Coordinates of C-alpha atoms and ligand atoms in Angstrom, one line a residue:
M1 CA 0.0 0.0 0.0
F2 CA 1.3 3.5 -0.9
N3 CA 0.0 7.0 -0.8
I4 CA 0.0 9.6 -3.7
S5 CA -0.6 13.1 -2.5
L6 CA -2.0 15.4 -5.2
K7 CA -1.8 19.1 -5.7
D8 CA -5.2 19.8 -4.0
N9 CA -3.8 18.0 -0.9
S10 CA -6.0 15.0 -1.4
V11 CA -4.4 11.5 -1.1
M12 CA -5.0 8.5 -3.3
Q13 CA -4.0 5.0 -2.0
F14 CA -2.9 2.1 -4.2
D15 CA -1.9 -1.5 -3.6
E16 CA -0.2 -2.2 -6.9
P17 CA 2.4 -0.1 -8.9
L18 CA 0.8 1.8 -11.7
S19 CA 1.7 4.5 -14.2
I20 CA 1.0 8.2 -13.8
F21 CA -1.2 8.0 -16.9
D22 CA -3.4 5.3 -15.2
I23 CA -3.7 7.6 -12.1
A24 CA -4.7 10.5 -14.4
L25 CA -7.4 8.1 -15.9
K26 CA -8.7 7.3 -12.4
I27 CA -9.0 11.0 -11.6
S28 CA -10.9 12.0 -14.8
D29 CA -11.0 11.3 -18.5
S30 CA -10.4 14.9 -19.3
L31 CA -7.3 15.0 -17.2
A32 CA -6.0 11.9 -18.9
R33 CA -6.8 13.5 -22.3
N34 CA -5.0 16.8 -21.4
A35 CA -2.1 15.4 -19.4
C36 CA 1.3 16.0 -20.9
C37 CA 3.7 15.0 -18.1
A38 CA 3.9 15.2 -14.4
L39 CA 6.0 16.4 -11.5
V40 CA 6.9 13.7 -9.0
N41 CA 8.3 15.2 -5.8
G42 CA 9.0 18.3 -7.9
Q43 CA 10.9 16.4 -10.7
P44 CA 9.5 16.3 -14.2
K45 CA 8.5 12.8 -15.2
D46 CA 6.9 11.0 -18.1
L47 CA 3.3 9.9 -17.8
R48 CA 4.5 6.4 -18.4
T49 CA 6.5 6.4 -15.2
I50 CA 5.4 3.6 -12.8
L51 CA 4.8 4.8 -9.3
S52 CA 5.1 2.3 -6.4
N53 CA 6.1 4.5 -3.4
D54 CA 4.7 7.4 -1.4
C55 CA 5.1 10.6 -3.4
K56 CA 3.7 14.0 -4.2
L57 CA 2.2 14.0 -7.7
E58 CA 1.2 17.0 -9.9
I59 CA -0.1 16.1 -13.3
L60 CA 0.7 18.8 -15.8
T61 CA -1.1 19.9 -19.0
F62 CA -0.2 22.2 -21.9
N63 CA -0.9 25.2 -19.6
D64 CA 2.1 24.3 -17.4
E65 CA 5.6 25.0 -18.5
W66 CA 6.8 21.4 -18.3
G67 CA 3.6 20.1 -19.7
R68 CA 4.0 22.4 -22.7
A69 CA 7.7 21.3 -23.0
A70 CA 6.6 17.6 -23.4
F71 CA 4.0 18.6 -25.9
H72 CA 6.4 20.7 -28.0
H73 CA 9.1 18.0 -27.7
T74 CA 6.7 15.4 -29.1
T75 CA 5.9 17.8 -32.0
A76 CA 9.7 17.9 -32.7
H77 CA 9.6 14.1 -33.0
I78 CA 6.6 14.3 -35.4
L79 CA 8.7 16.8 -37.4
A80 CA 11.7 14.3 -37.5
Q81 CA 9.3 11.5 -38.5
A82 CA 7.9 13.5 -41.3
V83 CA 11.3 14.4 -42.6
K84 CA 12.5 10.8 -42.5
R85 CA 9.4 9.7 -44.5
L86 CA 9.9 12.3 -47.2
F87 CA 13.8 12.4 -47.2
P88 CA 15.0 9.1 -45.9
D89 CA 18.7 10.0 -46.5
V90 CA 18.6 13.0 -44.2
K91 CA 20.4 12.4 -40.9
L92 CA 18.9 13.4 -37.5
A93 CA 20.8 15.5 -35.0
I94 CA 18.8 16.8 -32.0
G95 CA 15.3 18.3 -31.5
P96 CA 14.7 20.1 -28.2
K97 CA 11.9 22.3 -27.1
T98 CA 12.4 26.1 -27.2
A99 CA 10.7 28.9 -25.2
D100 CA 7.7 28.9 -27.5
G101 CA 7.9 25.7 -29.6
F102 CA 10.7 23.4 -30.7
Y103 CA 13.3 22.9 -33.4
Y104 CA 15.0 19.9 -35.0
D105 CA 18.5 19.9 -36.5
F106 CA 19.0 17.8 -39.7
D107 CA 22.0 17.0 -41.8
G108 CA 20.4 17.8 -45.1
Q109 CA 19.2 20.7 -47.3
F110 CA 15.6 21.9 -47.4
S111 CA 13.9 24.6 -49.5
L112 CA 11.0 26.7 -48.2
E113 CA 8.6 24.6 -50.4
D114 CA 9.9 21.5 -48.6
L115 CA 8.7 23.0 -45.4
D116 CA 5.1 23.0 -46.7
L117 CA 5.5 19.3 -47.7
I118 CA 6.9 18.4 -44.3
E119 CA 4.2 20.3 -42.5
A120 CA 1.5 18.5 -44.5
E121 CA 3.2 15.1 -43.6
M122 CA 3.3 16.1 -39.9
K123 CA -0.5 16.7 -40.0
K124 CA -0.9 13.3 -41.5
I125 CA 1.1 11.7 -38.6
V126 CA -1.2 13.5 -36.2
K127 CA -4.3 12.1 -38.0
E128 CA -2.7 8.6 -37.8
S129 CA -3.1 8.9 -34.0
L130 CA 0.1 7.0 -33.4
P131 CA 0.6 5.8 -29.8
I132 CA 4.0 6.9 -28.4
D133 CA 5.9 4.1 -26.6
Y134 CA 8.9 4.2 -24.3
F135 CA 11.7 1.7 -24.1
E136 CA 15.2 1.3 -22.9
L137 CA 18.2 -0.5 -24.4
D138 CA 21.7 -1.3 -23.3
R139 CA 24.6 0.5 -25.0
Q140 CA 25.3 -2.2 -27.6
K141 CA 21.7 -2.6 -28.7
A142 CA 21.2 1.2 -28.8
L143 CA 24.2 1.6 -31.1
E144 CA 22.9 -1.2 -33.3
L145 CA 19.5 0.4 -33.5
M146 CA 20.9 3.9 -34.4
K147 CA 23.7 2.5 -36.8
N148 CA 22.5 4.7 -39.7
E149 CA 22.3 7.9 -37.6
P150 CA 25.9 9.1 -37.0
Y151 CA 24.8 12.0 -34.8
K152 CA 22.8 9.7 -32.6
I153 CA 25.8 7.3 -32.4
E154 CA 28.0 10.3 -31.2
L155 CA 25.3 11.2 -28.6
I156 CA 25.1 7.6 -27.3
N157 CA 28.9 7.4 -27.1
N158 CA 29.0 10.5 -25.0
L159 CA 26.6 9.1 -22.4
P160 CA 28.1 7.6 -19.2
M161 CA 29.0 3.9 -19.8
D162 CA 26.3 2.6 -17.4
A163 CA 23.6 5.0 -18.5
K164 CA 20.2 3.4 -19.4
I165 CA 19.6 4.5 -23.0
S166 CA 16.0 5.5 -23.6
F167 CA 14.0 5.7 -26.8
Y168 CA 10.5 6.8 -27.8
R169 CA 8.7 5.1 -30.7
Q170 CA 5.7 6.3 -32.7
G171 CA 4.7 4.2 -35.7
E172 CA 7.8 3.4 -37.8
F173 CA 9.8 6.2 -36.2
T174 CA 12.1 5.8 -33.2
D175 CA 14.3 8.5 -31.6
L176 CA 16.9 8.5 -28.9
C177 CA 15.4 10.6 -26.2
A178 CA 15.2 11.3 -22.5
G179 CA 11.6 12.5 -22.7
P180 CA 9.1 13.2 -21.3
H181 CA 6.6 12.8 -24.1
I182 CA 2.8 12.9 -24.4
M183 CA 0.9 9.6 -25.1
N184 CA -0.2 9.9 -28.7
T185 CA 0.4 12.1 -31.8
K186 CA -3.3 12.8 -32.1
F187 CA -3.2 15.5 -29.3
V188 CA -1.1 17.8 -31.5
K189 CA -4.2 19.5 -33.0
A190 CA -2.5 22.7 -34.3
L191 CA 1.1 22.9 -35.6
K192 CA 3.2 25.1 -37.8
L193 CA 6.7 25.2 -39.0
T194 CA 7.8 28.8 -38.6
S195 CA 11.4 29.1 -40.0
I196 CA 14.5 27.5 -41.2
A197 CA 18.1 28.4 -40.4
G198 CA 21.7 27.1 -40.4
A199 CA 23.1 25.8 -37.1
Y200 CA 26.4 24.1 -36.4
W201 CA 26.5 20.7 -34.7
H202 CA 27.1 21.4 -31.0
G203 CA 26.9 25.1 -31.9
D204 CA 30.6 25.0 -32.9
E205 CA 31.6 26.6 -36.2
K206 CA 34.4 24.0 -36.6
N207 CA 31.6 21.4 -37.1
K208 CA 29.3 20.8 -40.0
M209 CA 26.5 23.3 -40.7
L210 CA 23.2 21.6 -40.2
T211 CA 19.7 22.8 -41.1
R212 CA 17.5 23.8 -38.2
I213 CA 13.7 23.8 -38.7
Y214 CA 11.7 25.7 -36.1
G215 CA 8.1 25.2 -35.3
T216 CA 5.4 25.4 -32.7
S217 CA 2.3 23.6 -31.8
F218 CA -0.9 24.1 -29.7
T219 CA -3.8 22.1 -28.5
K220 CA -6.2 24.4 -30.4
A221 CA -6.2 26.1 -33.8
T222 CA -7.3 29.5 -32.4
D223 CA -4.3 29.6 -30.0
L224 CA -2.0 28.9 -33.0
N225 CA -3.5 31.7 -35.0
D226 CA -3.1 34.2 -32.1
Y227 CA 0.5 33.1 -31.8
L228 CA 1.2 33.5 -35.5
E229 CA -0.3 37.0 -35.5
K230 CA 2.1 37.9 -32.7
I231 CA 5.0 36.5 -34.6
E232 CA 4.1 38.6 -37.7
E233 CA 4.0 41.7 -35.5
A234 CA 7.3 40.7 -33.9
K235 CA 8.9 40.4 -37.4
K236 CA 7.8 44.0 -38.2
R237 CA 9.3 45.1 -34.9
D238 CA 12.6 43.2 -35.2
H239 CA 15.1 45.6 -33.5
R240 CA 17.7 44.8 -36.2
K241 CA 15.4 45.9 -38.9
L242 CA 14.1 49.0 -37.0
G243 CA 17.7 49.7 -35.9
R244 CA 18.6 50.1 -39.6
E245 CA 15.5 52.0 -40.6
L246 CA 15.7 54.4 -37.7
D247 CA 19.5 54.9 -37.9
L248 CA 19.9 53.6 -34.3
F249 CA 22.8 51.1 -34.6
T250 CA 24.6 48.7 -36.9
I251 CA 26.8 45.6 -36.6
L252 CA 29.7 45.3 -39.1
D253 CA 31.9 42.4 -40.1
E254 CA 34.8 44.3 -38.6
A255 CA 33.5 43.6 -35.1
P256 CA 31.1 40.6 -35.0
G257 CA 28.7 40.9 -32.1
M258 CA 29.8 44.4 -31.1
P259 CA 27.4 47.1 -32.1
F260 CA 28.2 50.5 -33.5
F261 CA 25.7 53.1 -32.2
L262 CA 24.7 55.7 -34.8
P263 CA 23.7 59.3 -33.7
N264 CA 20.0 58.5 -33.1
G265 CA 20.9 55.3 -31.1
Q266 CA 23.5 57.1 -29.1
T267 CA 21.0 59.8 -28.2
L268 CA 18.6 57.1 -27.0
K269 CA 21.4 55.4 -25.0
N270 CA 22.4 58.7 -23.4
I271 CA 18.8 59.5 -22.4
L272 CA 18.6 56.1 -20.7
I273 CA 22.0 56.7 -19.0
D274 CA 20.9 60.2 -17.8
Y275 CA 17.8 58.7 -16.3
W276 CA 19.8 55.9 -14.7
R277 CA 22.2 58.4 -13.1
K278 CA 19.3 60.5 -11.8
I279 CA 17.5 57.6 -10.1
H280 CA 20.7 56.1 -8.7
K281 CA 21.8 59.4 -7.2
A282 CA 18.4 59.8 -5.7
N283 CA 18.7 56.3 -4.2
G284 CA 22.1 56.9 -2.5
Y285 CA 24.4 55.4 -5.1
K286 CA 27.9 56.7 -5.9
E287 CA 29.3 56.2 -9.4
I288 CA 32.7 54.8 -10.2
S289 CA 34.5 53.7 -13.3
T290 CA 37.1 50.9 -13.4
P291 CA 39.6 49.8 -16.1
M292 CA 38.5 47.4 -18.9
I293 CA 41.7 45.4 -18.9
L294 CA 42.8 43.8 -15.6
S295 CA 45.6 41.4 -14.7
K296 CA 45.0 37.6 -15.0
D297 CA 46.0 37.3 -11.3
L298 CA 43.0 39.3 -10.3
W299 CA 40.7 37.1 -12.3
I300 CA 42.3 34.0 -10.7
R301 CA 41.7 35.4 -7.3
S302 CA 38.1 36.3 -8.1
G303 CA 37.4 32.8 -9.4
H304 CA 36.4 34.1 -12.8
W305 CA 39.4 32.4 -14.4
E306 CA 38.4 29.0 -13.1
H307 CA 34.6 29.4 -13.7
Y308 CA 34.4 31.7 -16.7
K309 CA 37.7 31.8 -18.7
N310 CA 36.1 30.3 -21.9
N311 CA 34.0 33.4 -22.2
M312 CA 36.9 35.9 -21.6
Y313 CA 39.1 37.7 -24.0
T314 CA 42.8 37.9 -23.0
T315 CA 45.7 40.0 -24.0
I316 CA 49.4 40.3 -23.1
I317 CA 51.0 43.6 -22.0
D318 CA 54.7 43.8 -21.2
E319 CA 54.8 40.0 -21.2
Q320 CA 52.2 39.8 -18.5
D321 CA 48.8 38.2 -18.9
F322 CA 45.7 40.3 -18.8
A323 CA 42.0 39.8 -19.4
I324 CA 39.3 42.1 -20.7
K325 CA 36.7 42.3 -18.0
P326 CA 33.6 40.1 -18.5
M327 CA 32.1 41.5 -15.3
N328 CA 32.7 44.7 -13.2
C329 CA 32.9 43.1 -9.8
P330 CA 36.6 42.8 -9.2
G331 CA 37.1 46.4 -10.2
G332 CA 34.4 47.5 -7.8
I333 CA 36.1 45.4 -5.0
L334 CA 39.5 47.1 -5.7
V335 CA 37.8 50.5 -5.3
Y336 CA 36.3 49.4 -2.0
K337 CA 39.8 48.3 -0.9
T338 CA 41.3 51.8 -1.6
Q339 CA 39.9 53.1 1.7
L340 CA 39.3 52.0 5.3
H341 CA 35.6 51.6 6.1
S342 CA 33.6 51.9 9.2
Y343 CA 30.2 50.2 9.8
K344 CA 28.9 53.8 9.7
D345 CA 29.9 54.1 6.0
L346 CA 27.8 51.1 5.1
P347 CA 25.8 50.3 3.1
L348 CA 28.2 51.6 0.4
R349 CA 26.5 51.5 -3.0
L350 CA 28.9 51.8 -5.9
G351 CA 27.4 52.1 -9.3
E352 CA 29.3 51.5 -12.6
L353 CA 28.2 51.7 -16.2
G354 CA 30.9 49.2 -17.1
I355 CA 31.6 48.0 -20.7
V356 CA 32.1 44.2 -20.5
H357 CA 33.2 41.8 -23.2
R358 CA 32.0 38.2 -23.2
Y359 CA 32.8 35.7 -25.9
G360 CA 29.7 33.9 -27.3
K361 CA 29.7 31.6 -30.3
S362 CA 28.8 33.3 -33.5
G363 CA 25.7 31.2 -33.9
T364 CA 24.3 32.6 -30.6
L365 CA 24.7 36.3 -31.5
H366 CA 21.5 38.3 -32.2
G367 CA 21.7 42.0 -32.8
L368 CA 21.7 43.9 -29.5
M369 CA 20.0 41.1 -27.7
R370 CA 23.0 38.8 -27.7
A371 CA 26.2 40.7 -28.2
R372 CA 29.8 40.1 -27.3
C373 CA 30.3 43.6 -25.9
F374 CA 27.8 45.6 -23.8
T375 CA 27.3 48.1 -21.0
Q376 CA 26.1 46.7 -17.7
D377 CA 24.3 49.1 -15.5
D378 CA 26.1 47.5 -12.6
A379 CA 26.3 48.3 -8.9
H380 CA 28.0 46.6 -6.0
I381 CA 26.6 47.2 -2.6
F382 CA 28.8 46.5 0.4
M383 CA 27.0 46.0 3.7
T384 CA 26.8 44.4 7.1
P385 CA 24.7 41.2 7.6
E386 CA 22.0 43.2 9.3
Q387 CA 21.5 45.3 6.2
I388 CA 21.0 42.5 3.7
K389 CA 17.2 42.4 3.8
S390 CA 16.6 46.1 3.6
E391 CA 19.1 46.6 0.8
I392 CA 17.6 43.8 -1.2
K393 CA 14.2 45.4 -0.7
N394 CA 15.6 48.8 -1.9
V395 CA 16.9 47.2 -5.1
I396 CA 13.5 45.5 -5.7
D397 CA 11.8 48.9 -5.3
L398 CA 14.3 50.6 -7.7
I399 CA 13.8 47.9 -10.3
D400 CA 10.0 48.1 -10.0
E401 CA 10.2 51.9 -10.5
V402 CA 12.2 51.6 -13.7
Y403 CA 10.2 48.8 -15.3
S404 CA 6.9 50.6 -14.5
L405 CA 8.1 53.7 -16.3
F406 CA 8.3 51.7 -19.5
G407 CA 5.0 49.9 -18.9
F408 CA 6.6 46.5 -18.4
K409 CA 5.0 43.9 -16.2
Y410 CA 7.4 41.4 -14.8
H411 CA 7.8 38.1 -12.9
I412 CA 10.5 37.1 -10.5
E413 CA 12.6 33.9 -10.2
L414 CA 14.9 32.9 -7.4
S415 CA 17.8 30.8 -8.5
T416 CA 19.6 28.6 -6.0
R417 CA 23.0 26.9 -5.7
P418 CA 24.5 25.5 -8.9
K419 CA 26.7 22.4 -9.0
D420 CA 29.9 24.4 -10.0
S421 CA 30.0 26.8 -7.0
M422 CA 32.1 28.2 -4.3
G423 CA 31.4 28.5 -0.5
S424 CA 29.9 26.5 2.3
D425 CA 26.5 25.0 2.7
E426 CA 25.7 27.3 5.6
Q427 CA 26.6 30.4 3.6
W428 CA 24.4 29.3 0.7
A429 CA 21.5 28.5 3.0
E430 CA 21.8 31.9 4.8
A431 CA 22.1 33.9 1.5
T432 CA 19.2 32.0 -0.1
A433 CA 17.0 32.5 3.0
A434 CA 17.8 36.3 3.0
L435 CA 16.6 36.6 -0.6
K436 CA 13.5 34.6 0.0
S437 CA 12.4 36.5 3.0
A438 CA 12.9 39.8 1.3
L439 CA 10.6 38.6 -1.5
I440 CA 8.1 37.3 1.0
E441 CA 8.1 40.5 3.0
K442 CA 7.5 42.5 -0.2
N443 CA 4.5 40.2 -0.9
L444 CA 6.0 39.3 -4.3
E445 CA 5.2 36.0 -6.0
F446 CA 8.3 34.1 -7.3
K447 CA 9.3 30.9 -8.9
I448 CA 12.3 28.9 -7.7
N449 CA 14.9 27.7 -10.2
E450 CA 16.9 25.0 -8.4
G451 CA 20.6 25.1 -9.3
D452 CA 20.5 28.1 -11.5
G453 CA 22.4 30.6 -9.3
A454 CA 25.7 32.3 -10.0
F455 CA 28.8 30.4 -8.9
Y456 CA 29.3 32.8 -5.9
G457 CA 25.7 33.1 -4.7
P458 CA 22.0 32.8 -5.2
K459 CA 20.1 35.4 -7.2
I460 CA 16.8 37.0 -7.9
D461 CA 16.0 37.5 -11.6
F462 CA 13.4 39.9 -13.0
H463 CA 11.8 38.7 -16.3
L464 CA 9.9 41.5 -17.9
E465 CA 7.1 41.1 -20.3
D466 CA 6.9 43.3 -23.4
S467 CA 3.9 44.5 -25.4
L468 CA 4.0 41.3 -27.4
S469 CA 3.8 39.2 -24.1
R470 CA 7.3 38.0 -24.6
T471 CA 9.5 37.7 -21.5
W472 CA 13.1 39.0 -21.2
Q473 CA 15.4 38.4 -18.2
C474 CA 16.9 41.8 -17.4
G475 CA 17.4 42.8 -13.7
T476 CA 19.2 40.6 -11.3
I477 CA 20.1 40.9 -7.6
Q478 CA 22.9 38.5 -6.5
L479 CA 24.0 38.0 -3.0
D480 CA 27.7 37.2 -2.5
F481 CA 29.5 36.0 0.6
Q482 CA 32.4 34.7 -1.4
L483 CA 34.2 37.5 -3.2
P484 CA 34.5 39.7 -0.1
E485 CA 36.2 36.8 1.7
K486 CA 38.5 36.0 -1.3
F487 CA 39.6 39.7 -1.4
A488 CA 39.8 40.0 2.4
L489 CA 37.5 43.0 2.5
E490 CA 37.0 44.6 5.8
Y491 CA 35.1 47.2 7.8
I492 CA 35.5 48.2 11.4
G493 CA 32.4 47.3 13.4
A494 CA 30.7 49.0 16.3
D495 CA 32.8 46.6 18.5
N496 CA 36.0 48.1 17.0
E497 CA 36.8 44.7 15.5
K498 CA 37.4 44.0 11.8
H499 CA 34.6 42.3 9.9
C500 CA 34.0 41.1 6.4
P501 CA 31.2 42.9 4.5
I502 CA 28.6 41.1 2.3
M503 CA 28.2 42.2 -1.2
I504 CA 25.2 42.6 -3.6
H505 CA 25.7 42.5 -7.3
R506 CA 22.8 44.0 -9.2
V507 CA 21.7 45.4 -12.5
V508 CA 18.4 47.0 -13.5
F509 CA 18.5 47.3 -17.3
G510 CA 21.0 44.3 -17.4
S511 CA 22.8 45.3 -20.6
I512 CA 21.9 48.8 -21.7
E513 CA 22.3 47.7 -25.4
R514 CA 20.0 44.7 -24.9
F515 CA 17.5 46.9 -23.0
I516 CA 17.5 49.2 -26.0
G517 CA 16.8 46.2 -28.3
I518 CA 13.9 45.3 -26.1
L519 CA 12.6 48.8 -26.0
I520 CA 12.7 49.1 -29.8
E521 CA 10.6 45.9 -30.2
H522 CA 8.3 46.8 -27.2
Y523 CA 7.5 50.2 -28.7
G524 CA 7.8 49.1 -32.4
G525 CA 10.2 52.0 -32.8
R526 CA 7.5 54.5 -31.8
F527 CA 9.3 55.7 -28.6
P528 CA 7.5 57.9 -26.1
V529 CA 8.3 61.6 -26.4
W530 CA 10.9 61.7 -23.6
L531 CA 12.8 58.8 -25.1
A532 CA 12.5 59.6 -28.8
P533 CA 15.9 60.4 -30.4
I534 CA 14.2 63.0 -32.6
Q535 CA 11.1 64.5 -30.9
V536 CA 10.0 67.0 -33.6
K537 CA 10.5 67.4 -37.3
I538 CA 9.7 70.7 -39.0
L539 CA 8.4 70.5 -42.6
P540 CA 8.0 73.8 -44.5
I541 CA 5.5 73.4 -47.3
S542 CA 7.8 75.3 -49.7
E543 CA 11.0 77.3 -49.7
K544 CA 9.0 80.5 -49.1
F545 CA 8.5 79.4 -45.5
N546 CA 12.0 78.2 -44.8
S547 CA 13.0 81.3 -42.8
Y548 CA 9.9 81.0 -40.5
A549 CA 10.6 77.3 -40.2
Q550 CA 14.2 78.0 -39.3
N551 CA 13.0 80.4 -36.5
V552 CA 10.8 77.6 -35.1
F553 CA 13.7 75.2 -35.3
D554 CA 16.1 77.6 -33.4
T555 CA 13.5 78.2 -30.7
L556 CA 12.9 74.5 -30.1
N557 CA 16.6 73.7 -30.2
K558 CA 17.3 76.4 -27.6
N559 CA 14.8 74.7 -25.3
A560 CA 16.7 71.4 -25.7
I561 CA 13.9 69.8 -27.7
R562 CA 15.4 67.3 -30.1
T563 CA 14.4 68.7 -33.5
Q564 CA 15.1 68.2 -37.2
I565 CA 14.2 70.3 -40.1
D566 CA 13.6 69.2 -43.7
M567 CA 14.1 72.2 -46.1
R568 CA 14.5 70.2 -49.2
A569 CA 12.6 71.3 -52.3
E570 CA 10.4 68.1 -52.1
K571 CA 6.6 67.9 -52.2
I572 CA 5.1 68.2 -48.7
G573 CA 3.3 64.8 -49.0
Y574 CA 6.7 63.1 -49.7
K575 CA 8.3 64.8 -46.7
I576 CA 5.5 63.8 -44.4
R577 CA 5.6 60.1 -45.6
E578 CA 9.3 60.0 -45.1
A579 CA 9.1 61.6 -41.6
S580 CA 6.3 59.2 -40.5
L581 CA 8.6 56.2 -41.5
Q582 CA 11.1 57.7 -39.0
K583 CA 8.3 57.4 -36.3
I584 CA 8.9 60.9 -35.0
P585 CA 6.3 61.8 -32.3
Y586 CA 5.6 65.3 -33.7
L587 CA 5.7 66.8 -37.2
I588 CA 5.3 70.5 -37.5
I589 CA 4.0 71.8 -40.9
I590 CA 4.7 75.4 -41.8
G591 CA 2.8 77.1 -44.6
E592 CA 1.1 80.3 -45.5
K593 CA -1.6 80.1 -42.8
E594 CA 1.0 79.3 -40.0
V595 CA 3.2 82.2 -41.1
N596 CA 0.3 84.7 -41.2
T597 CA -1.1 83.7 -37.8
N598 CA 2.3 83.2 -36.2
Q599 CA 1.3 79.6 -35.2
I600 CA 2.4 76.0 -36.1
S601 CA 0.3 73.0 -37.3
V602 CA 1.2 69.9 -35.5
R603 CA 0.7 66.3 -36.7
S604 CA 0.7 63.6 -34.0
H605 CA -1.8 61.1 -32.6
H606 CA -4.2 63.9 -33.4
N607 CA -3.6 67.1 -35.4
F608 CA -3.8 70.6 -33.9
T609 CA -2.7 74.2 -34.3
T610 CA -0.9 76.0 -31.5
T611 CA 1.7 78.7 -30.7
I612 CA 5.3 77.7 -30.4
D613 CA 5.4 78.7 -26.7
E614 CA 2.4 76.5 -25.9
F615 CA 3.9 73.6 -27.8
I616 CA 7.3 73.9 -26.0
K617 CA 5.5 74.0 -22.7
N618 CA 3.6 70.8 -23.5
I619 CA 6.7 68.9 -24.7
L620 CA 8.8 69.9 -21.7
Q621 CA 6.2 68.5 -19.4
L622 CA 6.6 65.1 -21.1
Q623 CA 10.4 65.0 -20.6
Ligands
ZN701 ZN1 29.3 42.0 -9.7

């Protein structure tokens, strides 16, 4: 006899071992129909898992993150099955789930027309209602089964010698896979292949370029349509496309992954930085700036060399090894060490807009969102143990203030100790408890990511949601007991003894460049007035009105309103069309009537006529 406790705290008793799917059937037909996988004592498990001991069971559907993952992963298998039916010579690599769907990497070439064929075949496989079975093989039999799939052979050979090797089979198709999977292909009611791209095997450009086919799937056609509409909108708003069209930034072959900011983009960046400085000053931060190149010895001492060297750029100066900073922390710590500190000076909040360089494989780069060089809006807070909770709460409030300004909703995740980490169990427990209690006292909901913390401490991540309901991880707050010890940091306590401070690492925007990328897509390039690189464009109807237009321009410019003027001898309709493509908040049209009445005509969300003084007053209020 064993007990299964369910999410609603009810308990089911069983005498004989049985599968999670059978338990779902006993609860209700509709749960069995919608079940995708389950959490057993918090661990994701396949519905086919046999239970025989007491445990906590949560059966998951498409509406749960892990449930959706199993559903999407099954759709990836359907994709691979369809490809094998149509193109038997194509070799299979891997097919994981993504944030909103799945992909599968194939060794073979496909055209866009092929995608239509493949999608049609996938729909056939769904109609065939193929049951999906699980089985395990020993290494030798697994290698034999996959003998025509060289990538699978490599994957099997990379598994530990004693690993059980698991497979899933649907109809004639079998794939090496750890699961979990749903029970039958028939549940994938709505699917779509969304794009095709090149991808290196293992993401390494030394390896062969494979073809990656992306797709997504839903339980209902209406959900798929909603999703596809959002994708269309996201394409229109792609920050790389808008970055070009609005002259914000560019990335050139001369510096892969390292953006060049053009005048409009730099203006936007400076506005964000000005705002950042203003709110940090108001919140008791001091600003510092530390060198970009620091000695290898420093990185060894900080632990970055051991844990992070594969992402670091290095250089040699006077026969000594240096590294270009991937993080600002050691620099901030050296600044702390330049002075003696008393407990009365703490908390010490040192902000730094530090440019960091982190190597990422070329396949992972994506405009401003994933770059090799970016500005972190970093700060390090040095404090006594008693100050931890209140400081964490202050940072939470600051992040909330910033995200609200841009109209972002957000959710919070707490990441705990990873495998590859420094420090004692007690320190990790204490640090994790401090973060948790700050969140609980702020009445904030949060999700726990086990094992996802930094190597030196647990962290709180802020995932903001943009206007297309996509989420982006931006702000983080990390608590760190390790680095202050490694660098022997000190302050003199009230007891006149030396103590080691505790550190917070935190960012609000995260990377300023990436935040700009998110803002571009969030606003679709139509920035609010205070943020718009060009706020006003003046368009005289003909040359006759150029001098009046120039006066208007000079007056706006004197009032620090970011203004452009278009005095070309083009038709006014043409000038207006061009200016609206630039998504400038206000266009001012100057013609006969405006000159005679000493006014301006403004085109914006609505059109109106006003005096220059009135217009300036209104804009300055929006700054
Ligand atoms: Zn740091």
